[in-house]
Amino acid sequence: TSKSEHGYWIMSFKERDLLYRLIISQLFYDGFQTMAVNLVNLVSPSTACGPSNRLFRLVKLGLSVSEDEHEKSGVIEGESIAPGTGIDLEVESESSTMAPESALYETCYVTAHKAACRAASFNSTGQLVATGSHDSSIKILDVERMLAKSVSPTDHLGQETPQQQMETHPVIRTLYDHTAEVTCVDFHPDPTLQILVSGSKD
């Protein structure tokens, strides 16, 4: 990123591509698939863009840094913010990450929510995952059963008795305690305590 003679920021192709991929991933994450697909067709990003809230986290981080700098410098409300207090996307993009692109992950199991899944959280041991949906339900799934279900041949699954299907089904509990979209779920950090906290728009 550099400034032009008129004071406007000029982005490199790489930075612009990263920005578009972040926007597309955020749109997918927020459930705006049509808008995201339209933007993909329009800008043709360099790599596939899976759902991600990275843009939201970057903006949130930038805003918190900006607020911290504002408080430290003792700037009076209404004065301009000093250059360099915002977020630098280039620093984030240059760092190498160990995780592959989200589009390279393989889906193991899809639960039967009746609407979009808006929240998910693993417990501290990684044995359970809870999902919250726009349909106001919460499902608690056993991760080992999810993995077993994903590697079992489909002809074997058809031969299971109803009792066996119940014993191997990944969804171990479905909760219908909310009356509106579930927006967040989280397990208590202590695995001995069976506590799940959820938030909703109800």
Tab-separated table of C-alpha atoms in Angstrom:
chain	number	residue	atom	x	y	z
A	1	THR	CA	0.000	0.000	0.000
A	2	SER	CA	1.295	3.440	-0.871
A	3	LYS	CA	-0.083	6.954	-1.027
A	4	SER	CA	-0.578	8.803	-4.284
A	5	GLU	CA	0.371	12.441	-4.719
A	6	HIS	CA	-3.269	13.342	-3.962
A	7	GLY	CA	-3.182	11.578	-0.577
A	8	TYR	CA	-5.283	8.530	-1.585
A	9	TRP	CA	-4.171	5.020	-0.673
A	10	ILE	CA	-3.166	2.855	-3.647
A	11	MET	CA	-3.515	-0.911	-3.195
A	12	SER	CA	-1.388	-3.494	-4.978
A	13	PHE	CA	-3.085	-6.298	-6.917
A	14	LYS	CA	-2.186	-8.751	-4.125
A	15	GLU	CA	-3.739	-6.512	-1.455
A	16	ARG	CA	-6.873	-5.937	-3.510
A	17	ASP	CA	-7.212	-9.702	-4.128
A	18	LEU	CA	-6.871	-10.373	-0.383
A	19	LEU	CA	-9.488	-7.720	0.376
A	20	TYR	CA	-11.963	-9.220	-2.109
A	21	ARG	CA	-11.359	-12.732	-0.750
A	22	LEU	CA	-11.985	-11.492	2.806
A	23	ILE	CA	-15.228	-9.804	1.707
A	24	ILE	CA	-16.411	-12.914	-0.179
A	25	SER	CA	-15.572	-15.210	2.762
A	26	GLN	CA	-17.404	-12.891	5.174
A	27	LEU	CA	-20.478	-12.852	2.886
A	28	PHE	CA	-20.484	-16.674	2.778
A	29	TYR	CA	-20.030	-16.782	6.574
A	30	ASP	CA	-22.949	-14.395	7.099
A	31	GLY	CA	-25.233	-16.460	4.853
A	32	PHE	CA	-25.268	-14.164	1.804
A	33	GLN	CA	-24.367	-16.913	-0.691
A	34	THR	CA	-25.926	-15.235	-3.748
A	35	MET	CA	-24.109	-11.974	-3.102
A	36	ALA	CA	-20.826	-13.837	-2.492
A	37	VAL	CA	-21.162	-15.878	-5.700
A	38	ASN	CA	-21.949	-12.709	-7.674
A	39	LEU	CA	-18.817	-11.050	-6.270
A	40	VAL	CA	-16.721	-14.163	-7.074
A	41	ASN	CA	-17.945	-14.005	-10.683
A	42	LEU	CA	-17.224	-10.284	-10.830
A	43	VAL	CA	-13.707	-10.135	-9.331
A	44	SER	CA	-12.385	-13.701	-9.991
A	45	PRO	CA	-10.262	-14.111	-6.818
A	46	SER	CA	-6.946	-15.980	-7.050
A	47	THR	CA	-8.036	-18.827	-4.730
A	48	ALA	CA	-11.289	-20.337	-3.520
A	49	CYS	CA	-13.047	-18.496	-0.700
A	50	GLY	CA	-14.700	-20.593	1.989
A	51	PRO	CA	-16.886	-19.176	4.761
A	52	SER	CA	-14.820	-17.208	7.276
A	53	ASN	CA	-15.330	-14.321	9.691
A	54	ARG	CA	-11.685	-13.193	9.396
A	55	LEU	CA	-12.705	-9.806	7.954
A	56	PHE	CA	-14.943	-9.173	10.959
A	57	ARG	CA	-12.109	-10.117	13.331
A	58	LEU	CA	-9.640	-7.873	11.477
A	59	VAL	CA	-12.013	-4.925	11.568
A	60	LYS	CA	-12.724	-5.552	15.252
A	61	LEU	CA	-8.990	-5.741	15.956
A	62	GLY	CA	-8.353	-2.556	13.985
A	63	LEU	CA	-11.092	-0.721	15.837
A	64	SER	CA	-9.775	-1.845	19.233
A	65	VAL	CA	-6.221	-0.773	18.320
A	66	SER	CA	-7.584	2.539	17.111
A	67	GLU	CA	-9.525	3.035	20.365
A	68	ASP	CA	-6.461	2.093	22.471
A	69	GLU	CA	-4.249	4.529	20.568
A	70	HIS	CA	-6.928	7.186	20.885
A	71	GLU	CA	-7.083	6.732	24.674
A	72	LYS	CA	-3.274	6.612	25.083
A	73	SER	CA	-2.614	9.710	23.027
A	74	GLY	CA	-5.237	11.695	24.910
A	75	VAL	CA	-6.759	12.930	21.674
A	76	ILE	CA	-9.759	15.128	22.273
A	77	GLU	CA	-12.959	14.024	20.571
A	78	GLY	CA	-13.228	15.516	17.111
A	79	GLU	CA	-9.475	15.677	16.429
A	80	SER	CA	-8.001	13.520	13.697
A	81	ILE	CA	-6.485	10.115	14.447
A	82	ALA	CA	-2.740	9.829	13.899
A	83	PRO	CA	-1.554	7.907	10.816
A	84	GLY	CA	-0.561	4.284	11.381
A	85	THR	CA	-3.101	3.570	14.131
A	86	GLY	CA	-5.384	1.519	11.861
A	87	ILE	CA	-4.995	-2.060	10.739
A	88	ASP	CA	-2.334	-3.095	8.237
A	89	LEU	CA	-3.729	-5.861	6.017
A	90	GLU	CA	-0.328	-6.460	4.431
A	91	VAL	CA	1.210	-7.651	7.705
A	92	GLU	CA	-1.528	-10.260	8.107
A	93	SER	CA	-1.316	-11.422	4.491
A	94	GLU	CA	2.458	-11.926	4.502
A	95	SER	CA	2.482	-14.202	7.551
A	96	SER	CA	2.387	-17.897	6.747
A	97	THR	CA	-0.250	-19.991	8.466
A	98	MET	CA	-0.152	-23.680	9.234
A	99	ALA	CA	-3.813	-24.279	8.347
A	100	PRO	CA	-4.780	-24.831	4.705
A	101	GLU	CA	-7.331	-22.625	2.953
A	102	SER	CA	-10.811	-23.280	4.325
A	103	ALA	CA	-11.944	-24.555	0.917
A	104	LEU	CA	-9.483	-27.470	1.269
A	105	TYR	CA	-11.151	-28.895	4.390
A	106	GLU	CA	-13.366	-31.927	3.942
A	107	THR	CA	-16.899	-32.023	5.334
A	108	CYS	CA	-17.316	-35.095	7.538
A	109	TYR	CA	-20.918	-34.866	8.645
A	110	VAL	CA	-23.794	-32.499	8.107
A	111	THR	CA	-26.493	-32.403	10.751
A	112	ALA	CA	-30.125	-31.894	9.933
A	113	HIS	CA	-30.844	-28.350	11.033
A	114	LYS	CA	-33.897	-27.000	9.247
A	115	ALA	CA	-32.174	-23.656	8.587
A	116	ALA	CA	-28.676	-22.175	8.408
A	117	CYS	CA	-26.243	-23.069	11.186
A	118	ARG	CA	-25.177	-19.766	12.793
A	119	ALA	CA	-22.919	-20.894	15.652
A	120	ALA	CA	-20.723	-23.840	16.618
A	121	SER	CA	-18.370	-24.617	19.472
A	122	PHE	CA	-16.233	-27.575	20.557
A	123	ASN	CA	-15.939	-28.497	24.219
A	124	SER	CA	-12.466	-28.271	25.801
A	125	THR	CA	-11.695	-31.965	25.163
A	126	GLY	CA	-12.775	-31.820	21.519
A	127	GLN	CA	-15.154	-34.757	22.012
A	128	LEU	CA	-18.374	-32.774	21.598
A	129	VAL	CA	-19.499	-29.987	19.309
A	130	ALA	CA	-22.639	-27.898	19.721
A	131	THR	CA	-24.312	-26.160	16.791
A	132	GLY	CA	-26.910	-23.408	16.948
A	133	SER	CA	-29.236	-22.678	14.074
A	134	HIS	CA	-31.506	-20.065	12.583
A	135	ASP	CA	-34.294	-22.613	13.204
A	136	SER	CA	-33.821	-21.903	16.972
A	137	SER	CA	-32.535	-25.406	17.765
A	138	ILE	CA	-29.224	-26.489	19.291
A	139	LYS	CA	-27.700	-29.861	18.457
A	140	ILE	CA	-24.949	-31.533	20.482
A	141	LEU	CA	-22.872	-33.974	18.452
A	142	ASP	CA	-20.298	-36.627	19.335
A	143	VAL	CA	-17.172	-35.979	17.225
A	144	GLU	CA	-16.053	-39.645	17.175
A	145	ARG	CA	-19.465	-40.724	15.897
A	146	MET	CA	-19.313	-37.998	13.238
A	147	LEU	CA	-15.955	-39.296	12.027
A	148	ALA	CA	-17.117	-42.927	12.129
A	149	LYS	CA	-20.249	-42.031	10.152
A	150	SER	CA	-18.178	-40.255	7.499
A	151	VAL	CA	-15.895	-43.266	6.857
A	152	SER	CA	-18.598	-45.974	7.004
A	153	PRO	CA	-19.613	-47.310	3.571
A	154	THR	CA	-23.136	-46.224	2.609
A	155	ASP	CA	-24.298	-49.815	1.962
A	156	HIS	CA	-23.290	-50.718	5.553
A	157	LEU	CA	-25.340	-47.805	6.929
A	158	GLY	CA	-28.476	-49.139	5.221
A	159	GLN	CA	-28.102	-52.523	6.985
A	160	GLU	CA	-28.137	-51.079	10.510
A	161	THR	CA	-31.147	-51.747	12.716
A	162	PRO	CA	-33.011	-48.724	14.134
A	163	GLN	CA	-31.385	-49.451	17.525
A	164	GLN	CA	-27.891	-49.482	15.962
A	165	GLN	CA	-28.646	-46.282	14.058
A	166	MET	CA	-29.679	-44.605	17.313
A	167	GLU	CA	-26.504	-45.775	19.067
A	168	THR	CA	-24.206	-44.558	16.267
A	169	HIS	CA	-26.032	-41.351	15.274
A	170	PRO	CA	-23.752	-38.329	15.830
A	171	VAL	CA	-26.502	-36.086	17.255
A	172	ILE	CA	-26.737	-37.080	20.910
A	173	ARG	CA	-29.087	-34.299	21.996
A	174	THR	CA	-31.288	-31.645	20.385
A	175	LEU	CA	-32.433	-28.669	22.449
A	176	TYR	CA	-35.468	-26.555	21.574
A	177	ASP	CA	-35.249	-24.003	24.380
A	178	HIS	CA	-35.051	-20.896	22.178
A	179	THR	CA	-37.820	-19.309	20.147
A	180	ALA	CA	-35.582	-17.359	17.735
A	181	GLU	CA	-32.262	-17.719	15.896
A	182	VAL	CA	-29.420	-19.104	18.038
A	183	THR	CA	-26.468	-16.738	17.594
A	184	CYS	CA	-23.823	-18.247	19.896
A	185	VAL	CA	-23.057	-21.435	21.827
A	186	ASP	CA	-20.162	-22.321	24.127
A	187	PHE	CA	-19.280	-25.092	26.557
A	188	HIS	CA	-17.991	-24.481	30.073
A	189	PRO	CA	-14.158	-24.762	30.022
A	190	ASP	CA	-14.220	-27.447	32.745
A	191	PRO	CA	-15.097	-30.725	30.946
A	192	THR	CA	-16.453	-32.270	34.170
A	193	LEU	CA	-19.224	-29.668	34.230
A	194	GLN	CA	-21.891	-30.400	31.655
A	195	ILE	CA	-22.824	-26.779	31.006
A	196	LEU	CA	-23.637	-25.315	27.609
A	197	VAL	CA	-24.339	-21.592	27.323
A	198	SER	CA	-26.261	-20.221	24.354
A	199	GLY	CA	-27.436	-16.858	23.113
A	200	SER	CA	-30.372	-16.123	20.875
A	201	LYS	CA	-32.374	-13.308	19.337
A	202	ASP	CA	-35.387	-14.222	21.532
